[in-house]
Short mmCIF file of C-alpha atoms in Angstrom, two decimals:
data_model
loop_
_atom_site.label_atom_id
_atom_site.label_comp_id
_atom_site.label_asym_id
_atom_site.label_seq_id
_atom_site.Cartn_x
_atom_site.Cartn_y
_atom_site.Cartn_z
CA MET A 512 -63.42 -57.32 60.35
CA SER A 513 -63.26 -54.12 58.28
CA ARG A 514 -66.34 -52.38 56.88
CA ALA A 515 -65.21 -52.97 53.28
CA SER A 516 -64.81 -56.70 53.76
CA SER A 517 -68.21 -56.99 55.46
CA LEU A 518 -69.89 -55.17 52.58
CA PHE A 519 -68.15 -57.47 50.16
CA GLN A 520 -69.45 -60.52 51.98
CA LEU A 521 -72.98 -59.13 52.11
CA CYS A 522 -73.00 -58.56 48.36
CA GLN A 523 -71.51 -61.97 47.64
CA ILE A 524 -74.06 -64.57 46.55
CA PRO A 525 -73.31 -67.95 48.19
CA SER A 526 -74.11 -71.01 46.13
CA THR A 527 -73.60 -74.77 46.22
CA ASN A 528 -73.69 -77.10 43.35
CA MET A 529 -76.33 -79.68 43.99
CA LEU A 530 -75.06 -82.44 41.80
CA LEU A 531 -77.67 -85.04 41.26
CA ARG A 532 -76.52 -88.53 41.58
CA SER A 533 -76.04 -90.19 38.25
CA SER A 534 -77.61 -93.39 39.62
CA LYS A 535 -81.02 -91.77 39.65
CA PHE A 536 -80.86 -90.92 35.92
CA PRO A 537 -80.37 -93.09 32.91
CA ARG A 538 -77.00 -93.28 31.39
CA GLY A 539 -76.19 -90.70 28.69
CA MET A 540 -78.28 -87.99 30.28
CA ASN A 541 -76.37 -84.77 31.06
CA VAL A 542 -76.36 -83.66 34.64
CA ILE A 543 -77.02 -79.93 35.04
CA PRO A 544 -75.71 -78.30 38.21
CA VAL A 545 -78.41 -76.36 40.10
CA ARG A 546 -77.49 -73.08 41.83
CA LYS A 547 -79.36 -72.49 45.06
CA LEU A 548 -80.21 -68.86 45.61
CA TYR A 549 -80.33 -67.13 48.99
CA PRO A 550 -81.76 -63.72 49.90
CA THR A 551 -79.14 -61.03 49.25
CA LEU A 552 -78.56 -57.48 50.44
CA CYS A 553 -77.57 -55.09 47.60
CA PHE A 554 -76.45 -51.47 47.66
CA CYS A 555 -76.99 -49.00 44.78
CA LYS A 556 -76.56 -45.30 44.16
CA THR A 557 -78.79 -43.14 41.96
CA VAL A 558 -76.94 -41.62 39.03
CA GLN A 559 -77.08 -37.83 39.02
CA THR A 560 -78.34 -36.55 35.67
CA THR A 561 -79.03 -32.85 36.42
CA THR A 562 -76.88 -30.47 34.40
CA TYR A 563 -75.09 -27.61 36.12
CA GLU A 564 -73.45 -24.38 35.05
CA VAL A 565 -70.93 -22.17 36.81
CA VAL A 566 -72.47 -18.91 38.02
CA ASN A 567 -70.33 -16.51 40.03
CA GLY A 568 -68.06 -19.30 41.18
CA SER A 569 -70.78 -21.63 42.46
CA TYR A 570 -72.73 -24.46 40.92
CA VAL A 571 -76.45 -24.08 40.48
CA PRO A 572 -78.87 -26.34 38.61
CA SER A 573 -79.57 -25.24 35.06
CA THR A 574 -82.90 -26.05 33.50
CA GLN A 575 -82.74 -23.45 30.72
CA THR A 576 -82.90 -24.47 27.13
CA LYS A 577 -80.32 -23.24 24.68
CA GLN A 578 -82.74 -20.70 23.22
CA GLU A 579 -83.63 -19.30 26.65
CA LYS A 580 -79.96 -18.96 27.51
CA GLU A 581 -79.27 -17.02 24.30
CA MET A 582 -82.19 -14.69 25.03
CA LYS A 583 -80.89 -14.12 28.55
CA ASP A 584 -77.40 -13.33 27.28
CA LYS A 585 -78.79 -10.82 24.80
CA SER A 586 -80.95 -9.11 27.39
CA SER A 587 -78.08 -8.89 29.87
CA ALA A 588 -75.80 -7.42 27.21
CA LYS A 589 -78.27 -4.73 26.30
CA LEU A 590 -77.45 -1.31 27.72
CA ASP A 591 -80.34 0.39 29.49
CA THR A 592 -78.58 3.73 29.90
CA VAL A 593 -76.54 6.04 27.74
CA GLY A 594 -72.82 6.62 28.20
CA ALA A 595 -71.30 3.82 26.13
CA PHE A 596 -69.33 6.30 24.00
CA GLN A 597 -67.38 7.58 27.00
CA LYS A 598 -66.20 4.01 27.71
CA LEU A 599 -64.60 3.55 24.29
CA PRO A 600 -60.87 2.67 24.36
CA MET A 601 -58.12 5.03 23.29
CA VAL A 602 -57.20 3.80 19.80
CA MET A 603 -53.54 4.16 18.88
CA PRO A 604 -52.60 5.34 15.37
CA SER A 605 -51.55 2.50 13.09
CA VAL A 606 -47.98 3.82 12.88
CA ASP A 607 -47.58 3.75 16.64
CA ILE A 608 -48.98 0.21 16.87
CA LEU A 609 -46.52 -1.05 14.25
CA HIS A 610 -43.46 0.70 15.70
CA SER A 611 -44.27 -0.53 19.19
CA ALA A 612 -44.71 -4.10 17.92
CA LEU A 613 -41.42 -4.06 16.01
CA ARG A 614 -39.55 -2.67 19.01
CA LYS A 615 -40.93 -5.28 21.40
CA ALA A 616 -40.41 -8.16 18.98
CA LYS A 617 -36.72 -7.36 18.52
CA ARG A 618 -36.16 -7.69 22.27
CA VAL A 619 -37.36 -11.31 22.29
CA LEU A 620 -34.48 -13.72 23.04
CA PRO A 621 -34.13 -17.41 22.12
CA THR A 622 -34.90 -20.11 24.65
CA LYS A 623 -32.04 -20.67 27.07
CA GLY A 624 -30.01 -23.82 26.92
CA ILE A 625 -29.90 -24.31 23.12
CA ALA A 626 -26.24 -24.98 22.30
CA ASN A 627 -26.60 -25.51 18.56
CA ILE A 628 -26.23 -22.19 16.74
CA ALA A 629 -28.67 -23.05 13.93
CA LYS A 630 -31.33 -24.30 16.36
CA ARG A 631 -30.89 -21.24 18.58
CA GLU A 632 -31.23 -18.85 15.65
CA ARG A 633 -34.33 -20.49 14.22
CA ASN A 634 -35.83 -20.54 17.71
CA ARG A 635 -35.15 -16.82 18.07
CA GLY A 636 -36.60 -16.09 14.63
CA ALA A 637 -39.78 -18.07 15.22
CA LYS A 638 -40.32 -16.45 18.63
CA GLN A 639 -39.75 -12.94 17.28
CA LEU A 640 -42.18 -13.45 14.40
CA ASP A 641 -44.75 -14.86 16.79
CA ALA A 642 -44.22 -11.92 19.15
CA LEU A 643 -44.57 -9.41 16.30
CA MET A 644 -47.80 -11.02 15.21
CA LYS A 645 -49.22 -10.96 18.74
CA GLU A 646 -48.18 -7.36 19.42
CA LEU A 647 -50.12 -6.31 16.32
CA VAL A 648 -53.13 -8.52 16.91
CA VAL A 649 -53.75 -7.97 20.63
CA PRO A 650 -54.57 -4.23 20.31
CA LEU A 651 -56.90 -4.93 17.40
CA ARG A 652 -58.70 -7.65 19.33
CA THR A 653 -58.99 -5.36 22.36
CA TYR A 654 -60.59 -2.64 20.22
CA LEU A 655 -63.07 -5.09 18.72
CA GLU A 656 -64.10 -6.32 22.17
CA SER A 657 -64.35 -2.80 23.62
CA PHE A 658 -66.48 -1.22 20.89
CA PRO A 659 -70.12 -2.15 21.64
CA LYS A 660 -72.36 -3.76 19.08
CA LYS A 661 -74.85 -1.25 17.77
CA LYS A 662 -77.87 -3.43 18.50
CA TYR A 663 -77.06 -3.35 22.23
CA LEU A 664 -76.80 0.46 22.42
CA HIS A 665 -79.45 2.82 23.74
CA PRO A 666 -81.73 3.93 20.84
CA TYR A 667 -80.46 7.51 21.20
CA GLU A 668 -76.82 6.47 20.84
CA ARG A 669 -77.72 4.14 18.00
CA SER A 670 -79.30 7.06 16.16
CA LEU A 671 -76.22 9.21 16.80
CA ILE A 672 -74.00 6.57 15.18
CA GLU A 673 -76.21 6.25 12.12
CA LEU A 674 -76.70 9.99 11.61
CA THR A 675 -73.16 11.10 12.48
CA LEU A 676 -71.04 8.35 10.91
CA GLY A 677 -73.41 7.22 8.18
CA ASP A 678 -75.62 4.16 8.07
CA GLY A 679 -73.50 0.99 8.13
CA ASN A 680 -70.12 2.75 8.40
CA TYR A 681 -69.62 1.77 12.05
CA GLU A 682 -70.06 -1.95 11.39
CA GLU A 683 -68.01 -1.77 8.19
CA VAL A 684 -64.97 -0.28 9.94
CA LEU A 685 -65.14 -2.84 12.75
CA GLY A 686 -65.41 -5.62 10.16
CA ASN A 687 -62.35 -4.29 8.32
CA VAL A 688 -60.35 -4.20 11.55
CA ASP A 689 -61.30 -7.82 12.26
CA ALA A 690 -60.29 -8.81 8.73
CA LEU A 691 -56.89 -7.15 9.23
CA ARG A 692 -56.46 -8.99 12.52
CA LYS A 693 -57.15 -12.36 10.90
CA LYS A 694 -54.80 -11.63 8.02
CA VAL A 695 -51.92 -10.68 10.34
CA VAL A 696 -52.49 -13.86 12.38
CA SER A 697 -52.42 -16.02 9.26
CA VAL A 698 -49.27 -14.46 7.81
CA GLY A 699 -47.50 -14.36 11.18
CA LYS A 700 -48.13 -18.03 11.93
CA GLU A 701 -47.10 -19.06 8.43
CA HIS A 702 -43.74 -17.31 8.55
CA ALA A 703 -43.02 -18.32 12.15
CA SER A 704 -43.55 -21.96 11.18
CA PHE A 705 -41.42 -21.48 8.07
CA CYS A 706 -38.59 -19.95 10.12
CA ALA A 707 -38.74 -22.78 12.68
CA LYS A 708 -37.91 -25.27 9.90
CA SER A 709 -34.65 -23.54 8.91
CA LEU A 710 -31.61 -25.79 8.65
CA THR A 711 -28.85 -23.22 9.06
CA LYS A 712 -28.28 -20.00 10.97
CA ARG A 713 -28.14 -17.94 7.80
CA GLU A 714 -31.36 -19.45 6.50
CA ALA A 715 -33.09 -18.68 9.81
CA GLU A 716 -31.91 -15.06 9.69
CA GLU A 717 -33.11 -14.65 6.12
CA ARG A 718 -36.52 -16.14 6.89
CA LEU A 719 -36.84 -13.92 9.95
CA SER A 720 -36.12 -10.81 7.89
CA GLU A 721 -38.50 -11.96 5.18
CA GLY A 722 -41.24 -12.67 7.71
CA VAL A 723 -40.93 -9.28 9.38
CA LYS A 724 -41.14 -7.51 6.02
CA LYS A 725 -44.19 -9.53 4.98
CA ILE A 726 -46.06 -8.90 8.25
CA GLU A 727 -45.19 -5.21 8.10
CA GLU A 728 -46.35 -5.05 4.49
CA VAL A 729 -49.68 -6.72 5.25
CA PHE A 730 -50.33 -4.41 8.21
CA ASN A 731 -49.40 -1.24 6.33
CA HIS A 732 -51.59 -2.18 3.39
CA GLU A 733 -54.72 -2.22 5.58
CA ALA A 734 -53.55 0.19 8.29
CA GLU A 735 -56.00 2.89 7.23
CA VAL A 736 -58.86 0.95 8.82
CA VAL A 737 -57.19 1.43 12.23
CA ASN A 738 -57.06 5.18 11.60
CA ASP A 739 -60.73 5.07 10.60
CA LEU A 740 -61.50 3.41 13.93
CA LEU A 741 -59.47 6.10 15.68
CA HIS A 742 -61.59 8.79 13.98
CA ILE A 743 -64.80 7.01 15.00
CA ALA A 744 -63.65 6.77 18.62
CA LYS A 745 -62.81 10.49 18.73
CA THR A 746 -66.12 11.45 17.11
CA LEU A 747 -68.24 9.33 19.43
CA ARG A 748 -66.41 10.35 22.60
CA ALA A 749 -67.05 13.98 21.67
CA MET A 750 -70.80 13.38 21.70
CA PRO A 751 -72.62 15.15 24.54
CA VAL A 752 -73.31 13.05 27.61
CA VAL A 753 -76.97 12.90 28.59
CA ASP A 754 -78.16 11.86 32.04
CA LEU A 755 -81.52 10.14 31.70
CA GLU A 756 -82.33 10.84 35.35
CA THR A 757 -81.86 14.61 34.99
CA PRO A 758 -84.64 16.69 33.38
CA THR A 759 -83.64 17.98 29.94
CA LEU A 760 -84.96 21.05 28.16
CA CYS A 761 -84.82 20.64 24.38
CA LEU A 762 -85.02 23.77 22.21
CA VAL A 763 -86.77 23.06 18.91
CA GLY A 764 -87.80 25.20 15.95
CA ALA A 765 -86.96 26.22 12.40
CA PRO A 766 -83.36 27.18 11.52
CA ASN A 767 -82.09 30.55 12.74
CA VAL A 768 -85.09 31.39 14.93
CA GLY A 769 -82.90 32.16 17.97
CA LYS A 770 -82.59 28.80 19.72
CA SER A 771 -78.83 29.08 20.21
CA SER A 772 -79.14 32.60 21.63
CA LEU A 773 -81.65 31.36 24.19
CA VAL A 774 -79.38 28.45 25.12
CA ARG A 775 -76.52 30.88 25.77
CA THR A 776 -78.84 33.00 27.90
CA LEU A 777 -80.44 30.20 29.89
CA SER A 778 -77.54 27.78 30.39
CA THR A 779 -73.81 27.19 30.45
CA GLY A 780 -73.86 26.04 26.83
CA LYS A 781 -72.07 28.26 24.32
CA PRO A 782 -73.34 27.33 20.86
CA GLU A 783 -72.38 29.21 17.71
CA VAL A 784 -74.71 32.09 16.86
CA CYS A 785 -74.76 33.20 13.21
CA ASN A 786 -77.32 34.51 10.76
CA TYR A 787 -77.59 31.50 8.45
CA PRO A 788 -79.50 28.22 8.46
CA PHE A 789 -78.22 25.13 10.29
CA THR A 790 -75.78 27.01 12.49
CA THR A 791 -76.15 24.13 14.95
CA ARG A 792 -74.47 21.17 13.29
CA GLY A 793 -74.99 18.70 16.08
CA ILE A 794 -76.50 18.18 19.50
CA LEU A 795 -75.12 20.78 21.91
CA MET A 796 -75.54 20.33 25.65
CA GLY A 797 -75.50 22.84 28.49
CA HIS A 798 -76.74 23.02 32.07
CA ILE A 799 -79.19 25.24 33.88
CA VAL A 800 -78.84 25.90 37.61
CA LEU A 801 -82.09 27.14 39.16
CA ASN A 802 -82.69 27.26 42.91
CA TYR A 803 -79.65 25.03 43.53
CA GLN A 804 -81.00 22.43 41.12
CA THR A 805 -79.09 21.41 37.99
CA PHE A 806 -80.92 20.65 34.77
CA GLN A 807 -79.80 19.86 31.23
CA VAL A 808 -80.54 21.93 28.14
CA THR A 809 -79.86 20.92 24.55
CA ASP A 810 -79.75 22.96 21.38
CA THR A 811 -80.87 21.06 18.28
CA PRO A 812 -80.55 21.72 14.52
CA GLY A 813 -83.49 23.50 12.91
CA LEU A 814 -86.37 21.75 11.16
CA LEU A 815 -87.65 22.60 7.68
CA LYS A 816 -91.05 21.95 6.15
CA ARG A 817 -90.60 18.61 4.41
CA SER A 818 -91.26 14.93 4.91
CA ASP A 819 -89.03 12.70 7.02
CA GLU A 820 -87.67 10.99 3.91
CA ASP A 821 -86.35 14.33 2.63
CA ARG A 822 -84.86 15.54 5.90
CA ASN A 823 -81.08 15.74 6.24
CA ASN A 824 -79.13 14.09 9.05
CA LEU A 825 -79.11 17.29 11.12
CA GLU A 826 -82.89 17.40 11.19
CA LYS A 827 -83.01 13.67 11.96
CA LEU A 828 -80.75 14.29 14.96
CA THR A 829 -83.39 16.63 16.37
CA LEU A 830 -86.11 14.03 15.88
CA ALA A 831 -83.89 11.37 17.49
CA VAL A 832 -83.48 13.49 20.63
CA LEU A 833 -87.22 14.02 20.91
CA SER A 834 -87.98 10.36 20.22
CA HIS A 835 -85.49 8.65 22.51
CA LEU A 836 -84.78 11.05 25.40
CA PRO A 837 -87.16 12.16 28.17
CA THR A 838 -87.18 15.84 27.29
CA ALA A 839 -89.39 18.85 27.87
CA ILE A 840 -89.74 20.98 24.75
CA LEU A 841 -89.18 24.71 24.44
CA TYR A 842 -90.41 25.47 20.93
CA VAL A 843 -89.05 28.72 19.47
CA HIS A 844 -90.94 30.75 16.85
CA ASP A 845 -89.64 33.73 14.86
CA LEU A 846 -92.35 35.89 13.29
CA SER A 847 -90.03 38.78 12.41
CA GLY A 848 -89.20 37.48 8.92
CA GLU A 849 -85.43 37.34 9.60
CA CYS A 850 -84.96 33.59 10.03
CA GLY A 851 -85.58 32.66 6.40
CA THR A 852 -88.61 30.46 7.13
CA SER A 853 -92.02 32.07 6.67
CA PRO A 854 -94.53 32.05 9.56
CA SER A 855 -96.82 29.85 7.44
CA ASP A 856 -94.11 27.21 7.08
CA GLN A 857 -93.18 27.53 10.75
CA PHE A 858 -96.83 27.00 11.62
CA LEU A 859 -96.97 23.76 9.60
CA ILE A 860 -93.72 22.49 11.13
CA TYR A 861 -94.99 23.37 14.60
CA LYS A 862 -98.30 21.56 14.10
CA GLU A 863 -96.49 18.44 12.88
CA ILE A 864 -94.03 18.32 15.81
CA LYS A 865 -96.73 19.19 18.33
CA GLU A 866 -98.89 16.32 17.13
CA ARG A 867 -96.03 13.82 16.94
CA PHE A 868 -94.66 14.58 20.41
CA SER A 869 -97.84 15.51 22.22
CA ASP A 870 -96.81 13.46 25.27
CA HIS A 871 -93.91 15.85 26.00
CA LEU A 872 -94.17 18.77 28.38
CA TRP A 873 -94.23 21.91 26.28
CA VAL A 874 -93.76 25.69 26.32
CA ASP A 875 -93.91 28.03 23.28
CA VAL A 876 -91.67 31.08 22.92
CA VAL A 877 -91.81 33.81 20.28
CA SER A 878 -88.31 35.28 19.93
CA LYS A 879 -87.18 38.70 18.63
CA CYS A 880 -90.36 40.34 19.91
CA ASP A 881 -88.64 43.75 19.77
CA LEU A 882 -88.66 43.51 15.96
CA LEU A 883 -92.36 42.72 15.95
CA GLN A 884 -93.14 45.84 17.95
CA LYS A 885 -91.16 48.10 15.65
CA SER A 886 -92.59 47.10 12.31
CA PRO A 887 -95.05 44.37 11.46
CA VAL A 888 -93.86 42.11 8.65
CA VAL A 889 -95.88 41.76 5.48
CA PHE A 890 -95.23 38.58 3.48
CA ILE A 891 -95.96 39.48 -0.13
CA THR A 892 -95.20 36.01 -1.44
CA GLU A 893 -97.92 34.41 0.67
CA ASP A 894 -101.65 34.24 0.04
CA SER A 895 -103.96 36.11 2.38
CA PRO A 896 -104.70 34.00 5.46
CA ASP A 897 -107.98 32.18 5.24
CA HIS A 898 -107.48 30.10 8.31
CA VAL A 899 -108.24 31.87 11.58
CA GLU A 900 -105.67 29.91 13.54
CA LEU A 901 -102.96 30.63 11.00
CA ALA A 902 -103.86 34.33 10.98
CA ARG A 903 -103.62 34.47 14.75
CA TYR A 904 -100.32 32.57 14.65
CA ARG A 905 -98.81 35.04 12.18
CA LYS A 906 -99.58 37.88 14.51
CA MET A 907 -98.94 36.51 18.01
CA GLY A 908 -97.75 32.94 17.68
CA PRO A 909 -99.44 29.93 19.34
CA ASN A 910 -101.91 30.39 22.17
CA GLY A 911 -100.11 31.05 25.44
CA ALA A 912 -96.73 31.66 23.81
CA MET A 913 -94.24 33.81 25.74
CA HIS A 914 -92.71 36.78 23.89
CA VAL A 915 -89.02 37.40 24.60
CA SER A 916 -86.11 39.36 23.18
CA ILE A 917 -82.45 38.61 23.75
CA LYS A 918 -81.47 42.11 22.63
CA SER A 919 -83.80 44.05 24.95
CA GLU A 920 -84.00 41.23 27.55
CA ALA A 921 -87.76 41.52 27.48
CA GLY A 922 -89.53 38.53 28.98
CA LEU A 923 -86.32 36.66 29.93
CA ALA A 924 -86.99 36.74 33.68
CA GLU A 925 -90.49 35.35 33.18
CA LEU A 926 -89.09 32.73 30.79
CA LYS A 927 -86.57 31.48 33.39
CA VAL A 928 -89.37 31.07 35.93
CA ARG A 929 -91.49 29.20 33.40
CA VAL A 930 -88.55 26.97 32.43
CA HIS A 931 -87.93 26.11 36.07
CA GLU A 932 -91.56 25.11 36.52
CA LEU A 933 -91.41 23.03 33.34
CA LEU A 934 -88.26 21.18 34.39
CA THR A 935 -89.62 20.58 37.89
CA SER A 936 -92.66 18.96 36.31
CA GLN A 937 -90.36 16.94 34.06
CA MET A 938 -88.47 15.71 37.13
CA ALA A 939 -91.72 14.49 38.70
CA LYS A 940 -92.63 12.78 35.43
CA ILE A 941 -89.29 10.95 35.26
CA ARG A 942 -89.59 9.76 38.85
CA SER A 943 -93.13 8.55 38.24
CA GLN A 944 -92.04 6.59 35.16
CA ASN A 945 -89.11 5.03 37.03
CA SER A 946 -91.40 4.06 39.90
CA ASN A 947 -93.86 2.41 37.51
CA GLN A 948 -91.04 0.47 35.85
CA GLU A 949 -89.78 -0.77 39.21
CA ASN A 950 -93.28 -1.92 40.15
CA ILE A 951 -93.56 -3.81 36.85
CA VAL A 952 -90.23 -5.54 37.48
CA ILE A 953 -91.24 -6.52 41.02
CA THR A 954 -94.56 -7.99 39.91
#
């Protein structure tokens, strides 16, 4: 006897109808059959109710709520390091995208085996229109997927986008590209369906030509948004790459105090050096090699004496670097009177930055010291100094400041030694912070 038949017999409930004799009951009474029950052996299987999700090709139990899953997705999408701009795709000009799509669509052939001329022609027309639509849409969709959302960027890169491209411009251009993509899809599907309903060969050819012209017209009308995206990609890829694990020396000070000249002297960076304010129109990066160690150095736009609300985007770039990157600060002062910012204003700017970024490692440098030795500067437009600290600053700069001169090379050797010590300390600080973060994650 097979196992299946035995199980069937075990589960079967035997019964006999115990019919009561009618002689024992009065006439007219219904006789109800009685079913005799025997002990039975039953088999059952528990229904599995645990939900599962696919993770890396294997099934694991999922007990997360929908809200927890969304939070996890957001946290995993967030970028912890900089470098997203260098991963941006190469955006083709709109003209090249259109010409490539038209060329590929014309090579699409009708489905083989269609003997009827009208059916073959409308099949060819519908397939070519569909191919043209896809060849235009696929690059746009690829760009939209490859450009990161601003909220997932590192705060430093987010600030670069806002200050370089303008607040909201990045999202606006991506939204316009998505709108163009949807419009091309709608028009392409409409005309492909229209062409597929043609009754004659001539009608199919006319609808194919009409559809191509309409798709081309729609794309050309909004093609400028693709060129805007191309400009954004070029601008962002040109941004300097910062390694968060490498110590960075950030030169800060008022405009035209000699920051760029010091960067050229200390590092491989070659910023523009001119005698007018805001020579540095962006964040410029270079590298310093000291004792076989490589460090980063950045030149920042100058700061003026005014509130944050009144600062221009160049000044805000400087504040973004100090706020979001682990930098050591080399603050440059010019007391010669040539930079265009009075020592009193420089003193106020210095006090503000020093207080705001007091947690940064710091070294003060007074540039153009050869001019101070030749002739002391008298500022007629300023009131006589009543504050002792301000009076001392006007004469010698902050306490402990190093005096250097690019022209006479005075103090440059001592400055390089001091910079090396500062960056070595910054390296130890970065390692300590990383170690603390790892311990927090482990616990």
